[in-house]
Short mmCIF file of C-alpha atoms and ligand atoms in Angstrom, two decimals:
data_model
loop_
_atom_site.label_atom_id
_atom_site.label_comp_id
_atom_site.label_asym_id
_atom_site.label_seq_id
_atom_site.Cartn_x
_atom_site.Cartn_y
_atom_site.Cartn_z
CA UNK A 25 -67.39 -83.33 -50.73
CA UNK A 26 -65.20 -82.23 -47.83
CA UNK A 27 -65.40 -84.14 -44.57
CA UNK A 28 -64.36 -83.03 -41.11
CA UNK A 29 -61.31 -84.83 -39.67
CA UNK A 30 -62.09 -85.75 -36.07
CA UNK A 31 -59.42 -86.71 -33.51
CA UNK A 32 -59.71 -90.29 -32.17
CA UNK A 33 -62.75 -90.97 -34.34
CA UNK A 34 -63.46 -92.65 -37.65
CA UNK A 35 -66.70 -90.71 -37.96
CA UNK A 36 -67.05 -88.77 -41.23
CA UNK A 37 -69.12 -85.62 -41.18
CA UNK A 38 -69.71 -83.81 -44.46
CA UNK A 39 -68.94 -80.13 -44.02
CA UNK A 40 -71.62 -77.62 -44.95
CA UNK A 41 -71.53 -73.85 -44.94
CA UNK A 42 -68.94 -71.78 -43.13
CA UNK A 43 -70.30 -68.88 -41.09
CA UNK A 44 -67.73 -66.40 -39.77
CA UNK A 45 -67.97 -63.82 -36.99
CA UNK A 46 -66.15 -60.50 -37.26
CA UNK A 47 -64.98 -58.22 -34.41
CA UNK A 48 -65.51 -60.69 -31.56
CA UNK A 49 -62.51 -59.51 -29.50
CA UNK A 50 -62.57 -55.86 -28.35
CA UNK A 51 -58.80 -55.35 -28.82
CA UNK A 52 -58.99 -56.57 -32.43
CA UNK A 53 -61.97 -54.32 -33.27
CA UNK A 54 -59.90 -51.44 -31.85
CA UNK A 55 -56.73 -52.23 -33.85
CA UNK A 56 -58.68 -51.98 -37.14
CA UNK A 57 -60.54 -48.83 -36.01
CA UNK A 58 -63.93 -50.57 -35.76
CA UNK A 59 -66.69 -50.22 -33.16
CA UNK A 60 -67.40 -53.15 -30.83
CA UNK A 61 -70.66 -54.58 -32.24
CA UNK A 62 -73.96 -54.90 -30.37
CA UNK A 63 -74.69 -58.21 -32.16
CA UNK A 64 -72.25 -60.65 -33.79
CA UNK A 65 -71.21 -59.41 -37.24
CA UNK A 66 -71.54 -62.38 -39.59
CA UNK A 67 -70.40 -63.27 -43.12
CA UNK A 68 -69.97 -66.50 -45.10
CA UNK A 69 -67.13 -68.41 -46.74
CA UNK A 70 -67.74 -71.17 -49.30
CA UNK A 71 -66.65 -74.70 -48.38
CA UNK A 72 -64.44 -74.60 -51.53
CA UNK A 73 -62.16 -72.19 -49.60
CA UNK A 74 -61.40 -74.82 -46.95
CA UNK A 75 -58.03 -76.61 -46.59
CA UNK A 76 -56.81 -78.86 -43.81
CA UNK A 77 -53.63 -78.46 -41.76
CA UNK A 78 -50.50 -79.27 -43.77
CA UNK A 79 -51.87 -77.89 -47.06
CA UNK A 80 -50.55 -74.62 -48.55
CA UNK A 81 -52.28 -71.23 -48.62
CA UNK A 82 -52.09 -69.91 -52.19
CA UNK A 83 -51.52 -66.15 -52.18
CA UNK A 84 -53.87 -64.54 -54.73
CA UNK A 85 -52.05 -62.24 -57.18
CA UNK A 86 -54.77 -59.57 -56.88
CA UNK A 87 -53.78 -58.58 -53.34
CA UNK A 88 -50.62 -57.19 -51.68
CA UNK A 89 -51.84 -57.45 -48.11
CA UNK A 90 -52.98 -60.91 -46.99
CA UNK A 91 -53.53 -61.10 -43.22
CA UNK A 92 -53.63 -64.04 -40.79
CA UNK A 93 -56.57 -64.31 -38.35
CA UNK A 94 -56.42 -67.21 -35.89
CA UNK A 95 -59.83 -68.32 -34.61
CA UNK A 96 -61.71 -70.91 -32.58
CA UNK A 97 -63.91 -72.92 -34.96
CA UNK A 98 -67.13 -74.70 -33.93
CA UNK A 99 -68.43 -77.87 -35.60
CA UNK A 100 -72.19 -78.39 -35.49
CA UNK A 101 -73.92 -81.75 -35.68
CA UNK A 102 -77.58 -80.75 -35.30
CA UNK A 103 -80.05 -78.68 -37.27
CA UNK A 104 -80.96 -75.58 -35.26
CA UNK A 105 -83.26 -72.67 -35.96
CA UNK A 106 -84.23 -70.04 -33.34
CA UNK A 107 -82.24 -72.02 -30.76
CA UNK A 108 -82.31 -71.26 -27.04
CA UNK A 109 -78.90 -70.84 -25.40
CA UNK A 110 -79.03 -74.48 -24.19
CA UNK A 111 -80.09 -75.80 -27.64
CA UNK A 112 -77.25 -73.75 -29.15
CA UNK A 113 -74.72 -75.26 -26.74
CA UNK A 114 -76.08 -78.78 -27.43
CA UNK A 115 -75.67 -78.29 -31.21
CA UNK A 116 -71.90 -77.75 -30.86
CA UNK A 117 -70.21 -81.14 -31.43
CA UNK A 118 -66.59 -80.06 -31.31
CA UNK A 119 -63.87 -77.47 -31.74
CA UNK A 120 -60.86 -76.78 -33.94
CA UNK A 121 -58.35 -74.02 -34.53
CA UNK A 122 -58.69 -72.26 -37.86
CA UNK A 123 -57.28 -69.42 -39.94
CA UNK A 124 -59.60 -66.90 -41.57
CA UNK A 125 -57.15 -65.57 -44.19
CA UNK A 126 -58.17 -62.08 -45.28
CA UNK A 127 -57.11 -59.76 -48.12
CA UNK A 128 -57.02 -56.58 -46.01
CA UNK A 129 -56.33 -54.19 -48.91
CA UNK A 130 -59.34 -55.53 -50.85
CA UNK A 131 -61.51 -55.59 -47.69
CA UNK A 132 -60.68 -51.94 -46.92
CA UNK A 133 -61.65 -50.90 -50.48
CA UNK A 134 -64.92 -52.87 -50.25
CA UNK A 135 -65.74 -51.46 -46.80
CA UNK A 136 -65.24 -47.90 -48.11
CA UNK A 137 -67.73 -48.54 -50.92
CA UNK A 138 -70.21 -50.37 -48.65
CA UNK A 139 -69.80 -53.55 -50.75
CA UNK A 140 -69.83 -57.16 -49.48
CA UNK A 141 -66.48 -58.65 -48.36
CA UNK A 142 -66.72 -61.71 -50.64
CA UNK A 143 -63.54 -61.17 -52.69
CA UNK A 144 -61.50 -60.38 -49.54
CA UNK A 145 -62.70 -63.44 -47.63
CA UNK A 146 -63.75 -66.27 -50.00
CA UNK A 147 -60.70 -66.95 -52.17
CA UNK A 148 -59.43 -70.55 -52.49
CA UNK A 149 -57.43 -71.72 -49.42
CA UNK A 150 -58.70 -68.79 -47.29
CA UNK A 151 -60.05 -71.11 -44.56
CA UNK A 152 -57.50 -73.38 -42.87
CA UNK A 153 -58.70 -75.94 -40.32
CA UNK A 154 -57.12 -78.35 -37.82
CA UNK A 155 -58.67 -81.74 -36.95
CA UNK A 156 -61.69 -81.38 -34.65
CA UNK A 157 -61.71 -82.20 -30.94
CA UNK A 158 -65.10 -83.58 -29.96
CA UNK A 159 -66.80 -81.96 -26.97
CA UNK A 160 -67.27 -85.47 -25.58
CA UNK A 161 -63.43 -85.74 -25.41
CA UNK A 162 -62.67 -82.24 -24.14
CA UNK A 163 -65.01 -79.67 -22.63
CA UNK A 164 -63.91 -76.11 -23.34
CA UNK A 165 -63.17 -74.20 -20.13
CA UNK A 166 -63.07 -70.81 -21.85
CA UNK A 167 -59.65 -69.64 -20.67
CA UNK A 168 -57.64 -71.67 -23.22
CA UNK A 169 -54.79 -69.83 -24.92
CA UNK A 170 -55.10 -69.11 -28.67
CA UNK A 171 -51.80 -68.48 -30.47
CA UNK A 172 -50.48 -67.84 -33.98
CA UNK A 173 -46.80 -67.94 -34.95
CA UNK A 174 -45.25 -66.85 -38.25
CA UNK A 175 -41.81 -68.36 -38.96
CA UNK A 176 -41.52 -69.28 -35.27
CA UNK A 177 -42.33 -65.74 -34.07
CA UNK A 178 -45.47 -65.15 -32.01
CA UNK A 179 -47.93 -62.71 -33.66
CA UNK A 180 -51.24 -63.39 -31.89
CA UNK A 181 -51.62 -64.61 -28.31
CA UNK A 182 -54.84 -64.30 -26.33
CA UNK A 183 -57.35 -66.41 -24.42
CA UNK A 184 -60.84 -67.54 -25.44
CA UNK A 185 -62.46 -65.74 -22.48
CA UNK A 186 -61.71 -62.42 -24.28
CA UNK A 187 -64.39 -63.24 -26.83
CA UNK A 188 -67.28 -60.75 -26.69
CA UNK A 189 -69.89 -63.37 -27.70
CA UNK A 190 -69.47 -66.95 -26.40
CA UNK A 191 -69.80 -69.98 -28.70
CA UNK A 192 -73.38 -70.68 -27.52
CA UNK A 193 -74.37 -67.00 -27.88
CA UNK A 194 -72.98 -67.00 -31.43
CA UNK A 195 -74.88 -70.18 -32.43
CA UNK A 196 -78.08 -68.81 -30.83
CA UNK A 197 -77.76 -65.51 -32.71
CA UNK A 198 -76.93 -67.05 -36.12
CA UNK A 199 -79.77 -69.58 -35.77
CA UNK A 200 -82.21 -66.68 -35.28
CA UNK A 201 -81.28 -65.42 -38.76
CA UNK A 202 -80.64 -68.62 -40.77
CA UNK A 203 -80.87 -72.36 -40.20
CA UNK A 204 -77.68 -74.07 -39.05
CA UNK A 205 -77.20 -77.70 -40.04
CA UNK A 206 -75.07 -80.69 -39.16
CA UNK A 207 -71.60 -80.23 -40.68
CA UNK A 208 -71.69 -76.43 -40.64
CA UNK A 209 -68.61 -74.64 -39.30
CA UNK A 210 -68.48 -71.36 -37.41
CA UNK A 211 -65.29 -69.26 -37.29
CA UNK A 212 -65.73 -67.22 -34.10
CA UNK A 213 -63.48 -64.20 -34.70
CA UNK A 214 -59.83 -63.31 -34.11
CA UNK A 215 -57.95 -61.64 -31.24
CA UNK A 216 -55.61 -58.66 -31.77
CA UNK A 217 -52.26 -58.97 -33.54
CA UNK A 218 -53.44 -59.62 -37.10
CA UNK A 219 -50.81 -58.85 -39.72
CA UNK A 220 -49.42 -59.40 -43.17
CA UNK A 221 -47.99 -62.68 -44.48
CA UNK A 222 -45.98 -63.14 -47.68
CA UNK A 223 -45.04 -66.09 -49.90
CA UNK A 224 -42.68 -68.45 -48.07
CA UNK A 225 -44.05 -67.70 -44.58
CA UNK A 226 -44.68 -70.72 -42.37
CA UNK A 227 -47.67 -70.45 -40.03
CA UNK A 228 -48.45 -72.44 -36.91
CA UNK A 229 -51.66 -71.92 -34.95
CA UNK A 230 -52.93 -73.63 -31.85
CA UNK A 231 -55.54 -73.52 -29.13
CA UNK A 232 -54.48 -75.07 -25.85
CA UNK A 233 -55.99 -78.60 -25.41
CA UNK A 234 -58.02 -78.23 -28.63
CA UNK A 235 -55.68 -78.55 -31.59
CA UNK A 236 -52.91 -77.30 -33.80
CA UNK A 237 -52.44 -76.54 -37.50
CA UNK A 238 -49.48 -75.76 -39.73
CA UNK A 239 -49.47 -74.27 -43.22
CA UNK A 240 -47.25 -72.31 -45.60
CA UNK A 241 -48.03 -69.38 -47.90
CA UNK A 242 -47.02 -70.07 -51.52
MG1 MG B 302 -61.97 -63.41 -38.93
#
């Protein structure tokens, strides 16, 4: 059982499934040569892939091109199915900063063959998460800065208002396709600037007023 760490709270919430959104920033879709989608592009990660800030990312030996993707992560604390926009907003309990680590070489091979992205996205330690900030403690304005540094050098730097689909729009859309439950996490997509990391690299990610995480690739 993995539980969500929540800032200034002793509440323990068991984490459920992890739903991820792809291509939610136009500049990132462009840098990988992808179209901007009409609907959120979604895929899953298993909860076994999740590690908290301070733990190491273990580089799989079957890839030579692991990429960092810094993302806003939503924590749900309600069951929602076919939610309205307001119900979707109400189901979001809090926010964190996360890393959706991706094996880009494997993903490109899978994409070419039309196969699912599972091996590129679901490996152990591929989902890094900071402690959660409850919405009751901080209400997201939308223009917060989202940043990723590798060995002290800035690689990704954008703002949350560049997202194509907002958090509530994402929850509404996903809930129209599958039930979302309390403890589920949603990784909402990465801005431009994704790139390769190698063993020994130290990563720091943060979203202004929301949270910060640190990790190392080993
Ligand atoms: Mg991603």
